CSV table of C-alpha atoms in Angstrom, one decimal:
chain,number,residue,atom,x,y,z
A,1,UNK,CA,3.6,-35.7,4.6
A,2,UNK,CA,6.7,-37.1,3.5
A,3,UNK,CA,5.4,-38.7,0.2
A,4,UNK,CA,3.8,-35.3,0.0
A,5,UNK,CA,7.2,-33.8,-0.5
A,6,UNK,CA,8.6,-35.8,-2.0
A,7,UNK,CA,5.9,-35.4,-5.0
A,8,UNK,CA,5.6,-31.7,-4.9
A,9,UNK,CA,9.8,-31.9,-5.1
A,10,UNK,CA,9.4,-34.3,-8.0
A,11,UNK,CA,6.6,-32.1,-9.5
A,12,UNK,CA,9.2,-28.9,-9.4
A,13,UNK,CA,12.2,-31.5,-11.6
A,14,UNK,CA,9.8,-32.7,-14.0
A,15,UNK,CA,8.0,-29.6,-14.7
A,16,UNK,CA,10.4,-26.7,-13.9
A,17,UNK,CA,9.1,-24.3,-16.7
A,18,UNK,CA,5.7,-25.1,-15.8
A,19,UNK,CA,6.3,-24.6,-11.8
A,20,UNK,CA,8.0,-21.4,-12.5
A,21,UNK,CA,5.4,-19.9,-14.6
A,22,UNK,CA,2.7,-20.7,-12.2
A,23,UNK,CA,4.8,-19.2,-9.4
A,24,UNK,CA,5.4,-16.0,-11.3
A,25,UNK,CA,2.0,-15.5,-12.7
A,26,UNK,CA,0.7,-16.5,-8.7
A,27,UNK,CA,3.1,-13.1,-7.9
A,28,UNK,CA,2.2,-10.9,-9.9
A,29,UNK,CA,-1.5,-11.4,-9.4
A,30,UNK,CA,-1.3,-11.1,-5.7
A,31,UNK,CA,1.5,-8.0,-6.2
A,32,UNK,CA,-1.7,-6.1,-8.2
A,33,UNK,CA,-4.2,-7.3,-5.7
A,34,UNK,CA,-1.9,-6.1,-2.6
A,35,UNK,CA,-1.1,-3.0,-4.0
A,36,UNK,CA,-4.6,-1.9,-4.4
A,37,UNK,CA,-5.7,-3.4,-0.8
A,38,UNK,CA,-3.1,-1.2,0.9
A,39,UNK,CA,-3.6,1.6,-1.1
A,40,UNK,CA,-6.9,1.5,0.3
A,41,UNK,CA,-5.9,0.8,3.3
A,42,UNK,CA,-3.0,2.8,4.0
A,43,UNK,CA,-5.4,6.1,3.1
A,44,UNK,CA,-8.5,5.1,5.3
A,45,UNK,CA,-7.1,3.0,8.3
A,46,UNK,CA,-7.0,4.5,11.8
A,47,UNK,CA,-3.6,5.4,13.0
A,48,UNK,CA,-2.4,8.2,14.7
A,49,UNK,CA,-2.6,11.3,14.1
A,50,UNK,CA,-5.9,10.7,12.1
A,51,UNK,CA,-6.9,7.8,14.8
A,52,UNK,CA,-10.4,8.4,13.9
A,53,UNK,CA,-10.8,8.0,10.1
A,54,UNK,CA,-13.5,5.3,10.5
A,55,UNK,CA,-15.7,7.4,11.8
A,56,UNK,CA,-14.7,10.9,10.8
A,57,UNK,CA,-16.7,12.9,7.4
A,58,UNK,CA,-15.9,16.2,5.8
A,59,UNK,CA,-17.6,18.6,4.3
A,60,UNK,CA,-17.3,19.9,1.1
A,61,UNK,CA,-17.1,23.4,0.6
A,62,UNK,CA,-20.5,24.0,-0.9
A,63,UNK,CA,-22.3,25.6,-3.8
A,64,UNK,CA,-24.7,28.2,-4.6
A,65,UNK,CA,-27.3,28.1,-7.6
A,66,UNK,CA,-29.7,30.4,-8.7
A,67,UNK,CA,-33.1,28.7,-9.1
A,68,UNK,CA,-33.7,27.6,-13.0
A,69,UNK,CA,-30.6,28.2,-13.9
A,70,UNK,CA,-28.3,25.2,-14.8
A,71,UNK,CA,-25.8,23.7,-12.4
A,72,UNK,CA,-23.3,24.6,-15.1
A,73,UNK,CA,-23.1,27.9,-13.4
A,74,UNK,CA,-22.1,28.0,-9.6
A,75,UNK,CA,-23.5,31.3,-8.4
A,76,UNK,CA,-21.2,31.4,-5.5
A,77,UNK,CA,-19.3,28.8,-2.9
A,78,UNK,CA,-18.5,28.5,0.6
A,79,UNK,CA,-20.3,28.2,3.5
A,80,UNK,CA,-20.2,30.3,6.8
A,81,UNK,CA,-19.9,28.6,9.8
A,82,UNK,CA,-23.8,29.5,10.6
A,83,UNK,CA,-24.1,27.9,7.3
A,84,UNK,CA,-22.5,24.7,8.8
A,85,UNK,CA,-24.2,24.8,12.3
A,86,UNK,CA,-27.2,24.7,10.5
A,87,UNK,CA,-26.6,21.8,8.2
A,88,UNK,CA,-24.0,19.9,10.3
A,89,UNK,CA,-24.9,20.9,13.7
A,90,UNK,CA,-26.7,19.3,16.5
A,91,UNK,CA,-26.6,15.8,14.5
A,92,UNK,CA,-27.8,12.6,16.3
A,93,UNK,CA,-24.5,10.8,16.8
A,94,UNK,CA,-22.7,13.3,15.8
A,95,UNK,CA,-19.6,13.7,18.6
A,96,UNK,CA,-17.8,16.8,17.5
A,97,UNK,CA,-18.2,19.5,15.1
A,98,UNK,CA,-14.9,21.0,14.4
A,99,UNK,CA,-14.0,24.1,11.4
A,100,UNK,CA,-11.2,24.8,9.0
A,101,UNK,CA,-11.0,27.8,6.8
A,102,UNK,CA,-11.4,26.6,3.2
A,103,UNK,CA,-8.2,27.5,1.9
A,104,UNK,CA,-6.4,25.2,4.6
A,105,UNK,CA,-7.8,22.5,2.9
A,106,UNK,CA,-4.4,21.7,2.0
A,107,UNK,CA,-2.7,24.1,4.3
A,108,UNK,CA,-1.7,27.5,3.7
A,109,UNK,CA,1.5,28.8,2.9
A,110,UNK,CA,2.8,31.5,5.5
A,111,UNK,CA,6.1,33.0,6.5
A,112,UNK,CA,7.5,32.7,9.9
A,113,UNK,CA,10.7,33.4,11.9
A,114,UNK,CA,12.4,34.7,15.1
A,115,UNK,CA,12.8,37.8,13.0
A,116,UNK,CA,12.7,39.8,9.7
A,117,UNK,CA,16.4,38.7,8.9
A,118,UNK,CA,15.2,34.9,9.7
A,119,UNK,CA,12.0,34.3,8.0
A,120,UNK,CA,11.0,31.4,5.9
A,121,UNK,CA,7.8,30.0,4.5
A,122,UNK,CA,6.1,27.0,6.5
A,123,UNK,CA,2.9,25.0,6.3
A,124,UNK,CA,-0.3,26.1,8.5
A,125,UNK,CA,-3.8,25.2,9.4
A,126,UNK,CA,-6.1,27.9,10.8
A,127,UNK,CA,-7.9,25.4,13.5
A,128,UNK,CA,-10.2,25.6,16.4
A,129,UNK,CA,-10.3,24.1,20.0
A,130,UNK,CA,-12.1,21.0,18.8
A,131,UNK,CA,-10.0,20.2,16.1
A,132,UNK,CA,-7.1,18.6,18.5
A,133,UNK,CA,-9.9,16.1,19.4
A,134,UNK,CA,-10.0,14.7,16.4
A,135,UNK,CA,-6.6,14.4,15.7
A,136,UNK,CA,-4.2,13.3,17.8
A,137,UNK,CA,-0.8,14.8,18.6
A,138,UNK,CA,1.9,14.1,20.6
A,139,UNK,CA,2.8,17.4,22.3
A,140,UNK,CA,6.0,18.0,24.1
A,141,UNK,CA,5.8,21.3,24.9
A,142,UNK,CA,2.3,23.4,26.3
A,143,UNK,CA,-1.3,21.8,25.2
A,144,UNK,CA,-4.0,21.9,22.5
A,145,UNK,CA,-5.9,25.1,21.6
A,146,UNK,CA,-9.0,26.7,24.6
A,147,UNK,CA,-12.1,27.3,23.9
A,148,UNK,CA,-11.1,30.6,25.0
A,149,UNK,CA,-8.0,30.9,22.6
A,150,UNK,CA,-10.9,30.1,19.9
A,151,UNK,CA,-13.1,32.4,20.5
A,152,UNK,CA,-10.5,35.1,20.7
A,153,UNK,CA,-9.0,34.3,18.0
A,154,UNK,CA,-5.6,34.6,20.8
A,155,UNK,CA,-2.3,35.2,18.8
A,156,UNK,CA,-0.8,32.0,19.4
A,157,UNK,CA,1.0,29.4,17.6
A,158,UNK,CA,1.4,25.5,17.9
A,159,UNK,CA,4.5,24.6,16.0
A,160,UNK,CA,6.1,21.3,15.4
A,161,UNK,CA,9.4,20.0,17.0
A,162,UNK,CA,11.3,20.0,13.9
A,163,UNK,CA,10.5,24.0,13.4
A,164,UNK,CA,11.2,24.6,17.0
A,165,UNK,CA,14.9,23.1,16.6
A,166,UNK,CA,15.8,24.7,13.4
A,167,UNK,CA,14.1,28.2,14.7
A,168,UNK,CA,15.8,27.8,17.9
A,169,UNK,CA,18.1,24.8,18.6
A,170,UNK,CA,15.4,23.5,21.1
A,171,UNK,CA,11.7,22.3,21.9
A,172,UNK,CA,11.7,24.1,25.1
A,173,UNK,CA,10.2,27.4,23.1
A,174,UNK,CA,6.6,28.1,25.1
A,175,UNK,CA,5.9,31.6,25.8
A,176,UNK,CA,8.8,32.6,23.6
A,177,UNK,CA,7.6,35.0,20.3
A,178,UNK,CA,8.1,34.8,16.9
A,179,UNK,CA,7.6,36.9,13.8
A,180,UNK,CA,4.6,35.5,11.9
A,181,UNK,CA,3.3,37.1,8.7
A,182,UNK,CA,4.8,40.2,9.9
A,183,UNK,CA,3.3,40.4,13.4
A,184,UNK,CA,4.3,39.0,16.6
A,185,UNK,CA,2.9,35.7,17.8
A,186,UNK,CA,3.5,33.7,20.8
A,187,UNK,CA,3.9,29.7,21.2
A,188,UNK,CA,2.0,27.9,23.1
A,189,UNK,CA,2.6,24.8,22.1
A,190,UNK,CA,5.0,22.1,20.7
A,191,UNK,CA,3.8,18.5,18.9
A,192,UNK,CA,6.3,15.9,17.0
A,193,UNK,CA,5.7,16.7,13.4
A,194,UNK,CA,4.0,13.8,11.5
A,195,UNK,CA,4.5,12.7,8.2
A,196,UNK,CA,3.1,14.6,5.3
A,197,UNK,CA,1.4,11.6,4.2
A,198,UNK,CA,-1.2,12.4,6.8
A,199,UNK,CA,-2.6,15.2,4.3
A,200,UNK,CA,-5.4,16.1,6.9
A,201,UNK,CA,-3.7,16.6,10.1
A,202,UNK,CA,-0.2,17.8,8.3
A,203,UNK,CA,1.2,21.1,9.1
A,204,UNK,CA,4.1,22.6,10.8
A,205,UNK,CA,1.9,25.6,12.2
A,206,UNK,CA,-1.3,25.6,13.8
A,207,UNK,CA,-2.8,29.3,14.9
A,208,UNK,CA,-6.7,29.5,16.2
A,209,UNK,CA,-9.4,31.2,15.0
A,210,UNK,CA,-13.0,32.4,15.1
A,211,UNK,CA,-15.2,30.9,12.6
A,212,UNK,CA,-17.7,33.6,12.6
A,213,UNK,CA,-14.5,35.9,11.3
A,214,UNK,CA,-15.2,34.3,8.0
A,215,UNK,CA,-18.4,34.5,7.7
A,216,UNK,CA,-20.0,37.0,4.8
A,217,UNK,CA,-23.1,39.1,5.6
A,218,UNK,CA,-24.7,39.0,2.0
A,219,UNK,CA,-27.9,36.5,1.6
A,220,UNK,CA,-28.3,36.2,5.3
A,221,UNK,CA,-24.8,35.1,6.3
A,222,UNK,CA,-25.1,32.2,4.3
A,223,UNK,CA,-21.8,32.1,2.5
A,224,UNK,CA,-18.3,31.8,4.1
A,225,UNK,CA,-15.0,30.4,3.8
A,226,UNK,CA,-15.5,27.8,6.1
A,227,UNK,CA,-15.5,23.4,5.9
A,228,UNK,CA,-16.8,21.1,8.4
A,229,UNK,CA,-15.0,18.0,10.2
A,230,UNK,CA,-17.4,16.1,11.9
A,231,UNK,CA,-16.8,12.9,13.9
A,232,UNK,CA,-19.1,10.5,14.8
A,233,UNK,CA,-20.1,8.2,17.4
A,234,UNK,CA,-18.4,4.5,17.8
A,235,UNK,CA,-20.3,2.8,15.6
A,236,UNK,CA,-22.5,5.0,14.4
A,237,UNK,CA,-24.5,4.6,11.2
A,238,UNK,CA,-22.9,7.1,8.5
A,239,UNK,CA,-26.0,6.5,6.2
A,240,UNK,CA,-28.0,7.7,9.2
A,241,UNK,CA,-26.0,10.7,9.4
A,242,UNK,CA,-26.2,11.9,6.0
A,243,UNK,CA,-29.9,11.5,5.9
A,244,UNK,CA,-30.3,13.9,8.8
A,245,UNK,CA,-28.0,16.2,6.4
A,246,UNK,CA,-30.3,15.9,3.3
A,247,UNK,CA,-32.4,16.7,5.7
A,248,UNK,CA,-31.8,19.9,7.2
A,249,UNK,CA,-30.0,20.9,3.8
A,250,UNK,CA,-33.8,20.8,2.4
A,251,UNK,CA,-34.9,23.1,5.3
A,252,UNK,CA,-32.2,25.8,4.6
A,253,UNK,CA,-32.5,26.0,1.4
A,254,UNK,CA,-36.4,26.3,1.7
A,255,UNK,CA,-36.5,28.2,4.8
A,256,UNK,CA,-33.1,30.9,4.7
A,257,UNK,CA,-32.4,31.4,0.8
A,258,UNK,CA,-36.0,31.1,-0.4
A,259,UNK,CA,-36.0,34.8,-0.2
A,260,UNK,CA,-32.8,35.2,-2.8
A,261,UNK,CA,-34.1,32.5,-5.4
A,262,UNK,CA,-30.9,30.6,-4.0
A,263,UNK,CA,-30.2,26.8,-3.7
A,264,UNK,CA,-27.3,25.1,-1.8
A,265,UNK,CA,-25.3,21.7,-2.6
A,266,UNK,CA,-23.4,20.2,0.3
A,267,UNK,CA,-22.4,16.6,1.6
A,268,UNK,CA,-20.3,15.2,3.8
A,269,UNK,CA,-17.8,12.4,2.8
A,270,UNK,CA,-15.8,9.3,4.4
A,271,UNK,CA,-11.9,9.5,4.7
A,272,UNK,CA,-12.4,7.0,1.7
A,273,UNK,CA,-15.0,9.0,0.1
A,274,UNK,CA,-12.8,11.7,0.0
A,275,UNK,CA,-9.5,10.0,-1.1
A,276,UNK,CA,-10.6,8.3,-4.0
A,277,UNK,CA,-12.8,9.3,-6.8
A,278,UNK,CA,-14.4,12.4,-5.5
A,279,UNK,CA,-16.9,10.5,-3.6
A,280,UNK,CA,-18.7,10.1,-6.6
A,281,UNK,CA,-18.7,6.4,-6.0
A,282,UNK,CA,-18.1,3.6,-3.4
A,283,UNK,CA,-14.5,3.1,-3.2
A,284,UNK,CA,-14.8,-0.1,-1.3
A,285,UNK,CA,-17.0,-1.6,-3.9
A,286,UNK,CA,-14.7,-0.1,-6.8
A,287,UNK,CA,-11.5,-1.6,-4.9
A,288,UNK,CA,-13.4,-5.0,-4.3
A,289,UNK,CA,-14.6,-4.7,-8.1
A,290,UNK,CA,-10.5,-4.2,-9.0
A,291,UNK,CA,-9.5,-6.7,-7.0
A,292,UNK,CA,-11.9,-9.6,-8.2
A,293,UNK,CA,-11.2,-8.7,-11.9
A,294,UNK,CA,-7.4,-8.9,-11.5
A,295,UNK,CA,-8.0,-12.1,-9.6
A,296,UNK,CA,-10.2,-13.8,-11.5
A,297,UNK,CA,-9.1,-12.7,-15.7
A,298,UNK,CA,-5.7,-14.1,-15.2
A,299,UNK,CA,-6.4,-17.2,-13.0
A,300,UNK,CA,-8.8,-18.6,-16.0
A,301,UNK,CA,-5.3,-18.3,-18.3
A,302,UNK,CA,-3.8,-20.5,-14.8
A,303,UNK,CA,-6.7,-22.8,-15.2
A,304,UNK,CA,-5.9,-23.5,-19.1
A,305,UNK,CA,-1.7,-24.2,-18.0
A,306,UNK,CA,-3.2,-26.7,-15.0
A,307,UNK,CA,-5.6,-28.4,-16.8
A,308,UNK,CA,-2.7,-29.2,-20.0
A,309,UNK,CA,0.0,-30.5,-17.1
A,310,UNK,CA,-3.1,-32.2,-15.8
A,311,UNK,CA,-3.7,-34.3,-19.0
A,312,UNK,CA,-0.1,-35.3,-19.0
A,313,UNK,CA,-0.9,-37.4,-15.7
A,314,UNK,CA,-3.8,-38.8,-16.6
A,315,UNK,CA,-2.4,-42.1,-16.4
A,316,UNK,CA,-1.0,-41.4,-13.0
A,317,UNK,CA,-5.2,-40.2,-11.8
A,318,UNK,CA,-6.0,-44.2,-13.8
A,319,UNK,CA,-2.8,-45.9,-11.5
A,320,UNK,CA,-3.9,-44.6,-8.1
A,321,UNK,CA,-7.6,-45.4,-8.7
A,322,UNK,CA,-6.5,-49.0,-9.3
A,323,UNK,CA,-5.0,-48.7,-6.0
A,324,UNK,CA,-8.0,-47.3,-4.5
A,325,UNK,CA,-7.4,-44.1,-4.2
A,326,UNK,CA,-10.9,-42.0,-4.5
A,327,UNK,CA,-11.3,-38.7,-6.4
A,328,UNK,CA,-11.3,-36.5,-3.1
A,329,UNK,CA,-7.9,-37.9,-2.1
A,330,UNK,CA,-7.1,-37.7,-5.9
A,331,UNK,CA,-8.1,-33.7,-6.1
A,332,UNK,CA,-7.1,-33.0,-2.9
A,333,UNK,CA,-4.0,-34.0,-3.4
A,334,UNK,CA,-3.4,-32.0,-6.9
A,335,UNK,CA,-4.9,-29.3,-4.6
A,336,UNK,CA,-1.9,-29.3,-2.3
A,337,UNK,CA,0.9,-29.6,-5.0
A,338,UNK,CA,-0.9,-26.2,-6.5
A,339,UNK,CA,-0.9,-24.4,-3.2
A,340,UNK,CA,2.9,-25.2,-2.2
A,341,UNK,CA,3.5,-23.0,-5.6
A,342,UNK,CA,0.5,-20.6,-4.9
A,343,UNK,CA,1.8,-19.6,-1.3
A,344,UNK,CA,5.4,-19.3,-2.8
A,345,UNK,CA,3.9,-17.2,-5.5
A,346,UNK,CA,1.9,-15.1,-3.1
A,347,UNK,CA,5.1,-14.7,-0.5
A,348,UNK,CA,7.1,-13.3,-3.4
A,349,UNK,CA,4.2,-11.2,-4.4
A,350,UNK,CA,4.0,-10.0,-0.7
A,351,UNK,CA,7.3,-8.5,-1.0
A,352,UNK,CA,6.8,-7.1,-4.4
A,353,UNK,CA,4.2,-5.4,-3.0
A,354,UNK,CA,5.8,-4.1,-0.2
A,355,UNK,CA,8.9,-2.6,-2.5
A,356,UNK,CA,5.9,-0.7,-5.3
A,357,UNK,CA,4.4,0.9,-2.7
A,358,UNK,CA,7.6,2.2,-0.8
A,359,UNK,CA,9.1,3.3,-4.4
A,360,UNK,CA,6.0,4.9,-5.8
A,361,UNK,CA,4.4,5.7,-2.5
A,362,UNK,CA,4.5,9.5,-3.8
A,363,UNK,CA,2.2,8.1,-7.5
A,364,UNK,CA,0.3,5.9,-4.6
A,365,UNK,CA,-0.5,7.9,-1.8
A,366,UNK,CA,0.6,11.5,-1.5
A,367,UNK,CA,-1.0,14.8,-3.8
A,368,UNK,CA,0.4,18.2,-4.0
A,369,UNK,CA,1.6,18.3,0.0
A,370,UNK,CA,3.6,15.3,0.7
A,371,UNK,CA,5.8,16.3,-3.2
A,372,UNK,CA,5.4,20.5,-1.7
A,373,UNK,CA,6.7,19.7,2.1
A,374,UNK,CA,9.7,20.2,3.8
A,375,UNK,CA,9.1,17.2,5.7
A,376,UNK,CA,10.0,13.6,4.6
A,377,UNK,CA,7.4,12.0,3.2
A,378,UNK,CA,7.7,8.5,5.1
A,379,UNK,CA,6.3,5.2,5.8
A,380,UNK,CA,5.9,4.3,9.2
A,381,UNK,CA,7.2,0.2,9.3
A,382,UNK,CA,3.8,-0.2,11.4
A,383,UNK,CA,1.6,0.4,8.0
A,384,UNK,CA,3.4,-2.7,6.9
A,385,UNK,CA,3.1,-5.3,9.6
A,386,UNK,CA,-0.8,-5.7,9.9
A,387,UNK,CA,-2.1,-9.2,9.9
A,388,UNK,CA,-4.9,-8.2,8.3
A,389,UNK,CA,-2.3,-7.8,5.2
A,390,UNK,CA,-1.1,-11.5,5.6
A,391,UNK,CA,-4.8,-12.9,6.1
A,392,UNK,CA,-5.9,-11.5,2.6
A,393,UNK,CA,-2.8,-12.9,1.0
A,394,UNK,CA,-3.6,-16.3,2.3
A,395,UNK,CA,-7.3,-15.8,1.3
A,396,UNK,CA,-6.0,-14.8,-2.2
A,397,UNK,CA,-3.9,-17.5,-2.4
A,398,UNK,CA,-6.5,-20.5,-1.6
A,399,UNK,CA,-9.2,-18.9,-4.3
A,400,UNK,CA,-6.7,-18.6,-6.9
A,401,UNK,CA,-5.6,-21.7,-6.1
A,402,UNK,CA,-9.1,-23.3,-6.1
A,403,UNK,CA,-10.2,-21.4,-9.2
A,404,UNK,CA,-7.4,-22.9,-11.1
A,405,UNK,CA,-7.0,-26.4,-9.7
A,406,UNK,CA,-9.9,-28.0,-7.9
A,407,UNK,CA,-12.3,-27.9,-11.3
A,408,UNK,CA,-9.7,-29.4,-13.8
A,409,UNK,CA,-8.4,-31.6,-11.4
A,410,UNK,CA,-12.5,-32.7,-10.8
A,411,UNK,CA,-12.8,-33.4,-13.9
A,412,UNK,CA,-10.2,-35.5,-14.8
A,413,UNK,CA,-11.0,-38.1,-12.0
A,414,UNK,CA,-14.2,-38.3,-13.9
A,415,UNK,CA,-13.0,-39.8,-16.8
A,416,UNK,CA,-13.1,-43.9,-16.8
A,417,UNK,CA,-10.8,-45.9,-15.5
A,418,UNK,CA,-9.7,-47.3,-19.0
A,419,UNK,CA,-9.5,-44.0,-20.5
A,420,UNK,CA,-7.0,-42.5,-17.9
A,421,UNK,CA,-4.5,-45.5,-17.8
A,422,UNK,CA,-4.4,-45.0,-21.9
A,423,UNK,CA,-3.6,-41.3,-21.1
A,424,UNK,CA,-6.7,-40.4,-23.1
């Protein structure tokens, strides 16, 4: 171990320029290939309030075609929540079925206040009962939305903690009323706000209502305003899930709007799905496909750089093979010179990492909410300390370091023994 260092420290005096550039082309690869892994990760990883992301698909909204006419032309979209029970309902391992109005996608804008002289605009979801077992909340004043609340379509309000205080001083607000779209509502609950990076669970006011209230009454009730959360089973197959959709898609569309020469498009998509691309690919396979290209293109420029130093200590290869040194010890120890400077590269690219994604976390991760909100749009410290992170760093490091090292170092101990004391 000591000679060890005392070679890679020796390596570093004679080759500074070449031990630098190494380094730095070692951190910006793994900088690329971090920011894309948390990207991804960051957007599809469970943590609270969207604690079950993994196993959680949406809807989309839906769309109606005439028969023989081209797809070009959307007759009509949105689905009514007998639309969705239909479709999405009564799945096998399908936990919960839960509705948002369409429109709340990306919450509404509404005004609220304690009166008509203290009024501002806020950030809502229209939700049901089973929406609050989905995502979780931390409430610190009353509880989720009843059943019963749903159904009635109650005039009450969940607000967050940071609207309670700047309404009223205080989170002890429950039962008290407020002035919402110009009519009276009362609270009945209180949760800590979340960040606005959470663009499915954000909001700073949550009211209930009846999904059937949104229905339309044209083409048998088919269309609607409504979407679809569903969350599956642990472990549960999401292939298996979506074939029972095709599935019972086909038997609407023959069975309900047969009569109006009508055809309807739906799916259900992953957290993933839905974050990147439009689901109109796998965005695991596009992030892997990313990854490996940014990985791979620049380490074969590394390769050329190691294999020159390389032929500049050829004679030092010829010396320790007179001294009986074998080619595995030979390559394994060029291997451990490289990865001294690959793990340095891939610490500093760590960090660079770490700083691109907190500076352009807004480019990286938010849309039209999280730059729209009044709430900060934050990273919790926890996104960042995941050994997952730090595994696939080290994993990065030892292929780029293999890729570039292990082959021309290989194949310079192949070479004779005369040739590599000559230097040749």
């Amino acid at each position: 171990m000591k000679r060890f260092i005392q070679q890679t420290l020796k390596l570093w005096q004679d080759n500074p320029l070449y031990s630098g550039i190494v380094v730095l082309a070692t951190a910006l690869i793994i900088t690329f290939c971090m920011m894309l892994y948390m990207v991804y990760s960051l957007r599809t990883k469970d943590v609270a309030p969207e604690v079950h992301r993994s196993r959680t698909l949406f809807t989309d909204v839906g769309s109606f075609y005439q028969k023989g006419e081209s797809e070009q032309y959307e007759f009509a979209s949105g689905m009514s929540s007998t639309t969705i029970k239909r479709i999405y309902g009564e799945l096998e391992g399908v936990e919960l079925l839960s509705y948002l109005i369409d429109s709340d996608q990306e919450v509404a804008e509404w005004m609220i206040g304690t009166n008509v002289g203290n009024t501002r605009p806020c950030k809502g979801r229209r939700v049901d009962h089973n929406y609050f077992k989905i995502f979780q909340y931390q409430f610190i004043e009353g509880a989720p939305f009843s059943k019963e609340q749903t159904e009635a379509g109650s005039s009450d309000l969940i607000i967050t903690d940071r609207l309670a205080r700047e309404l009223y001083g205080t989170t002890d607000v429950v039962g008290r009323v407020l002035l919402f779209n110009r009519n009276e509502y009362k609270v009945s609950g209180v949760i800590k706000e979340v960040s606005s990076l959470f663009t499915d669970a954000y909001a700073e006011v949550f009211r209930p209502f009846r999904p059937d209230g949104f229905d339309f009454p044209e083409y048998d009730g088919a269309l609607g305003e409504e979407r679809g959360i569903l969350l599956l089973e642990p472990n549960y197959s999401v292939d298996k899930v979506k074939e029972q959709i095709a599935r019972n898609l086909e038997e609407f569309n023959s069975t309900v709007l047969s009569n109006h020469e009508l055809y309807l498009k739906t799916e259900a998509h992953t957290v993933a799905e839905k974050s990147f691309f439009g689901g109109r690919v796998n965005p695991s396979l596009m992030f892997g496909v990313l990854i490996m290209l940014i990985l791979v293109v620049p380490t074969i420029n590394i390769t050329g750089m190691v294999s020159s130093n390389l032929s500049k200590r050829i004679p030092e290869i010829g010396i320790r093979k007179v001294y009986g040194a074998t080619n595995a010890s030979i390559v394994g120890n060029f291997f451990r010179e490289s990865l001294v400077l690959t793990l340095l590269g891939g610490f500093i690219g760590l960090l660079l990492s770490f700083g691109a994604v907190w500076l352009f976390k807004e480019q990286f991760l938010g849309n039209r909410l999280t730059l729209d909100t009044a709430s900060e749009f934050d990273l919790p410290f926890s996104f960042f300390v995941d050994i997952r992170l730090f595994v696939v760093v080290v994993l990065l490091c030892l292929m780029l370091n293999a890729l570039s090292v292990v082959l021309p170092a290989y194949l310079a101990t192949r070479k004779e023994m005369v040739y590599t004391l000559k230097g040749a």
